[in-house]
Amino acid sequence: MPFDAIFTGVQSEDDQFGAVGGILAAKMGLPFVSMVIGIDSFESDHAIVRRELEGGLQERVKIMLPCVMSIQTGINEPRYVSIMGIRKASKVERKVFKAADYQENVGIKIELAKWVYPAKKAGATILSAELEAPAKSCLES
């Protein structure tokens, strides 16, 4: 299926490294730009985007299409759908795309080996004493 851009979030829900966009771009052999806070223009062969740097600085970047962009949270103002819009959307037929249909074309094969929840850890130990005593015992051990 042809496309111009794939958009991912900068960080995952569990506050990990936000590597999905970069890994996806590498696997597909596409250009990648992260921390996008604005898209200034889309042309036929490239896009001009603004990305956030440290300290609130911004950088304008030209990226060739097709590409992968990791988008920052505050890039847009959310639109709230009316009740009529929700009712209309509930009646529309949705297309379902299965990963197995695309694995051969992309060449990425992912296999779920095991799914487990992390083991619960013991609770915290509360130390009661003067401030210096517990600090010294921690340094000695």
PDB file of C-alpha atoms in Angstrom:
ATOM      1  CA  MET A   1       0.000   0.000   0.000  1.00  0.00           C
ATOM      2  CA  PRO A   2       1.645   3.299  -1.006  1.00  0.00           C
ATOM      3  CA  PHE A   3       2.096   6.012   1.625  1.00  0.00           C
ATOM      4  CA  ASP A   4       3.903   9.320   2.165  1.00  0.00           C
ATOM      5  CA  ALA A   5       4.520   9.211   5.915  1.00  0.00           C
ATOM      6  CA  ILE A   6       4.124   7.003   8.964  1.00  0.00           C
ATOM      7  CA  PHE A   7       3.515   8.796  12.265  1.00  0.00           C
ATOM      8  CA  THR A   8       4.453   7.335  15.641  1.00  0.00           C
ATOM      9  CA  GLY A   9       4.492   8.756  19.139  1.00  0.00           C
ATOM     10  CA  VAL A  10       7.741  10.006  20.649  1.00  0.00           C
ATOM     11  CA  GLN A  11       7.438   7.923  23.830  1.00  0.00           C
ATOM     12  CA  SER A  12       5.647   4.723  24.648  1.00  0.00           C
ATOM     13  CA  GLU A  13       2.990   4.553  27.323  1.00  0.00           C
ATOM     14  CA  ASP A  14       5.363   2.897  29.800  1.00  0.00           C
ATOM     15  CA  ASP A  15       7.943   5.724  29.500  1.00  0.00           C
ATOM     16  CA  GLN A  16      10.533   3.641  27.718  1.00  0.00           C
ATOM     17  CA  PHE A  17      12.897   4.932  25.079  1.00  0.00           C
ATOM     18  CA  GLY A  18      10.464   5.924  22.324  1.00  0.00           C
ATOM     19  CA  ALA A  19      12.342   3.732  19.874  1.00  0.00           C
ATOM     20  CA  VAL A  20       9.393   2.477  17.820  1.00  0.00           C
ATOM     21  CA  GLY A  21       9.674   5.156  15.124  1.00  0.00           C
ATOM     22  CA  GLY A  22      13.424   4.794  14.727  1.00  0.00           C
ATOM     23  CA  ILE A  23      13.354   0.999  14.626  1.00  0.00           C
ATOM     24  CA  LEU A  24      10.466   1.000  12.156  1.00  0.00           C
ATOM     25  CA  ALA A  25      12.300   3.446   9.875  1.00  0.00           C
ATOM     26  CA  ALA A  26      15.501   1.378  10.042  1.00  0.00           C
ATOM     27  CA  LYS A  27      13.678  -1.878   9.271  1.00  0.00           C
ATOM     28  CA  MET A  28      11.877  -0.291   6.310  1.00  0.00           C
ATOM     29  CA  GLY A  29      14.925   1.655   5.083  1.00  0.00           C
ATOM     30  CA  LEU A  30      13.142   5.021   5.350  1.00  0.00           C
ATOM     31  CA  PRO A  31      14.320   8.467   6.499  1.00  0.00           C
ATOM     32  CA  PHE A  32      13.387   9.267  10.107  1.00  0.00           C
ATOM     33  CA  VAL A  33      12.870  12.442  12.145  1.00  0.00           C
ATOM     34  CA  SER A  34      12.000  12.513  15.840  1.00  0.00           C
ATOM     35  CA  MET A  35      10.508  15.028  18.297  1.00  0.00           C
ATOM     36  CA  VAL A  36       8.343  16.659  15.587  1.00  0.00           C
ATOM     37  CA  ILE A  37       6.312  19.567  16.973  1.00  0.00           C
ATOM     38  CA  GLY A  38       5.054  21.019  13.690  1.00  0.00           C
ATOM     39  CA  ILE A  39       4.694  20.206  10.010  1.00  0.00           C
ATOM     40  CA  ASP A  40       5.170  23.315   7.888  1.00  0.00           C
ATOM     41  CA  SER A  41       4.627  21.788   4.444  1.00  0.00           C
ATOM     42  CA  PHE A  42       4.210  18.562   2.500  1.00  0.00           C
ATOM     43  CA  GLU A  43       5.514  18.638  -1.051  1.00  0.00           C
ATOM     44  CA  SER A  44       5.479  15.818  -3.605  1.00  0.00           C
ATOM     45  CA  ASP A  45       8.930  14.514  -2.614  1.00  0.00           C
ATOM     46  CA  HIS A  46       9.685  16.072   0.806  1.00  0.00           C
ATOM     47  CA  ALA A  47       8.254  17.619   3.968  1.00  0.00           C
ATOM     48  CA  ILE A  48       9.471  20.562   6.034  1.00  0.00           C
ATOM     49  CA  VAL A  49       9.033  19.878   9.756  1.00  0.00           C
ATOM     50  CA  ARG A  50       9.945  21.562  13.017  1.00  0.00           C
ATOM     51  CA  ARG A  51      11.477  19.448  15.749  1.00  0.00           C
ATOM     52  CA  GLU A  52      12.154  20.223  19.390  1.00  0.00           C
ATOM     53  CA  LEU A  53      15.699  20.306  20.709  1.00  0.00           C
ATOM     54  CA  GLU A  54      16.919  20.582  24.289  1.00  0.00           C
ATOM     55  CA  GLY A  55      16.301  23.815  26.139  1.00  0.00           C
ATOM     56  CA  GLY A  56      13.197  24.707  24.102  1.00  0.00           C
ATOM     57  CA  LEU A  57      15.147  25.296  20.879  1.00  0.00           C
ATOM     58  CA  GLN A  58      13.572  24.343  17.560  1.00  0.00           C
ATOM     59  CA  GLU A  59      15.082  23.080  14.328  1.00  0.00           C
ATOM     60  CA  ARG A  60      13.549  23.089  10.832  1.00  0.00           C
ATOM     61  CA  VAL A  61      14.292  19.912   8.899  1.00  0.00           C
ATOM     62  CA  LYS A  62      13.669  18.861   5.314  1.00  0.00           C
ATOM     63  CA  ILE A  63      12.937  15.130   5.096  1.00  0.00           C
ATOM     64  CA  MET A  64      12.453  13.126   1.918  1.00  0.00           C
ATOM     65  CA  LEU A  65       9.224  11.160   1.455  1.00  0.00           C
ATOM     66  CA  PRO A  66       8.211   8.459   2.227  1.00  0.00           C
ATOM     67  CA  CYS A  67       9.430   8.766   5.811  1.00  0.00           C
ATOM     68  CA  VAL A  68       8.722   7.989   9.462  1.00  0.00           C
ATOM     69  CA  MET A  69       8.072  10.801  11.963  1.00  0.00           C
ATOM     70  CA  SER A  70       7.879  10.566  15.757  1.00  0.00           C
ATOM     71  CA  ILE A  71       5.390  13.215  16.850  1.00  0.00           C
ATOM     72  CA  GLN A  72       5.427  15.146  20.159  1.00  0.00           C
ATOM     73  CA  THR A  73       2.261  15.192  22.272  1.00  0.00           C
ATOM     74  CA  GLY A  74       1.373  18.879  21.904  1.00  0.00           C
ATOM     75  CA  ILE A  75       1.524  19.072  18.111  1.00  0.00           C
ATOM     76  CA  ASN A  76      -2.178  19.811  17.718  1.00  0.00           C
ATOM     77  CA  GLU A  77      -5.341  20.917  19.435  1.00  0.00           C
ATOM     78  CA  PRO A  78      -7.683  17.947  19.899  1.00  0.00           C
ATOM     79  CA  ARG A  79     -11.011  18.096  18.112  1.00  0.00           C
ATOM     80  CA  TYR A  80     -14.040  16.877  19.987  1.00  0.00           C
ATOM     81  CA  VAL A  81     -16.512  14.894  17.932  1.00  0.00           C
ATOM     82  CA  SER A  82     -20.208  15.689  18.130  1.00  0.00           C
ATOM     83  CA  ILE A  83     -22.752  13.053  19.142  1.00  0.00           C
ATOM     84  CA  MET A  84     -24.007  12.950  15.544  1.00  0.00           C
ATOM     85  CA  GLY A  85     -20.454  12.335  14.337  1.00  0.00           C
ATOM     86  CA  ILE A  86     -20.056   9.448  16.780  1.00  0.00           C
ATOM     87  CA  ARG A  87     -23.338   7.913  15.636  1.00  0.00           C
ATOM     88  CA  LYS A  88     -22.332   8.209  11.958  1.00  0.00           C
ATOM     89  CA  ALA A  89     -18.922   6.675  12.634  1.00  0.00           C
ATOM     90  CA  SER A  90     -20.462   3.697  14.437  1.00  0.00           C
ATOM     91  CA  LYS A  91     -22.329   2.756  11.241  1.00  0.00           C
ATOM     92  CA  VAL A  92     -19.299   2.872   8.927  1.00  0.00           C
ATOM     93  CA  GLU A  93     -17.752  -0.454   7.925  1.00  0.00           C
ATOM     94  CA  ARG A  94     -14.185  -0.765   9.164  1.00  0.00           C
ATOM     95  CA  LYS A  95     -11.467  -2.460   7.139  1.00  0.00           C
ATOM     96  CA  VAL A  96      -9.357  -4.929   9.076  1.00  0.00           C
ATOM     97  CA  PHE A  97      -5.717  -5.348   8.062  1.00  0.00           C
ATOM     98  CA  LYS A  98      -3.888  -8.412   9.368  1.00  0.00           C
ATOM     99  CA  ALA A  99      -0.142  -8.342  10.041  1.00  0.00           C
ATOM    100  CA  ALA A 100       0.300 -11.717   8.327  1.00  0.00           C
ATOM    101  CA  ASP A 101      -0.787 -10.161   5.009  1.00  0.00           C
ATOM    102  CA  TYR A 102       2.132  -7.699   5.132  1.00  0.00           C
ATOM    103  CA  GLN A 103       4.983  -9.673   6.699  1.00  0.00           C
ATOM    104  CA  GLU A 104       6.161 -11.085   3.377  1.00  0.00           C
ATOM    105  CA  ASN A 105       6.186  -7.668   1.674  1.00  0.00           C
ATOM    106  CA  VAL A 106       8.045  -5.846   4.453  1.00  0.00           C
ATOM    107  CA  GLY A 107      10.356  -8.676   5.468  1.00  0.00           C
ATOM    108  CA  ILE A 108       9.814  -8.135   9.194  1.00  0.00           C
ATOM    109  CA  LYS A 109       8.924 -11.215  11.164  1.00  0.00           C
ATOM    110  CA  ILE A 110       7.959 -10.823  14.786  1.00  0.00           C
ATOM    111  CA  GLU A 111       7.153 -13.815  16.916  1.00  0.00           C
ATOM    112  CA  LEU A 112       5.746 -13.592  20.428  1.00  0.00           C
ATOM    113  CA  ALA A 113       7.850 -16.075  22.394  1.00  0.00           C
ATOM    114  CA  LYS A 114       6.400 -15.540  25.864  1.00  0.00           C
ATOM    115  CA  TRP A 115       4.195 -13.060  27.728  1.00  0.00           C
ATOM    116  CA  VAL A 116       4.688 -12.669  31.464  1.00  0.00           C
ATOM    117  CA  TYR A 117       4.052 -10.048  34.077  1.00  0.00           C
ATOM    118  CA  PRO A 118       7.098  -9.020  36.131  1.00  0.00           C
ATOM    119  CA  ALA A 119       7.364 -10.643  39.548  1.00  0.00           C
ATOM    120  CA  LYS A 120       6.107  -8.531  42.417  1.00  0.00           C
ATOM    121  CA  LYS A 121       8.947  -7.132  44.472  1.00  0.00           C
ATOM    122  CA  ALA A 122       9.114  -6.867  48.234  1.00  0.00           C
ATOM    123  CA  GLY A 123       7.981  -3.654  49.824  1.00  0.00           C
ATOM    124  CA  ALA A 124      10.251  -0.868  50.969  1.00  0.00           C
ATOM    125  CA  THR A 125      12.173  -1.089  54.229  1.00  0.00           C
ATOM    126  CA  ILE A 126      11.567   1.845  56.493  1.00  0.00           C
ATOM    127  CA  LEU A 127      14.588   2.836  58.558  1.00  0.00           C
ATOM    128  CA  SER A 128      14.031   4.569  61.841  1.00  0.00           C
ATOM    129  CA  ALA A 129      16.963   6.347  63.425  1.00  0.00           C
ATOM    130  CA  GLU A 130      18.843   9.578  63.249  1.00  0.00           C
ATOM    131  CA  LEU A 131      19.665  10.625  59.697  1.00  0.00           C
ATOM    132  CA  GLU A 132      23.401   9.931  59.932  1.00  0.00           C
ATOM    133  CA  ALA A 133      23.115   6.368  61.305  1.00  0.00           C
ATOM    134  CA  PRO A 134      21.172   4.824  58.357  1.00  0.00           C
ATOM    135  CA  ALA A 135      23.337   6.695  55.853  1.00  0.00           C
ATOM    136  CA  LYS A 136      26.541   5.313  57.422  1.00  0.00           C
ATOM    137  CA  SER A 137      25.100   1.761  57.518  1.00  0.00           C
ATOM    138  CA  CYS A 138      24.229   1.999  53.794  1.00  0.00           C
ATOM    139  CA  LEU A 139      27.755   3.157  52.956  1.00  0.00           C
ATOM    140  CA  GLU A 140      29.366   0.386  55.007  1.00  0.00           C
ATOM    141  CA  SER A 141      27.347  -2.425  53.397  1.00  0.00           C
TER     142      SER A 141
END
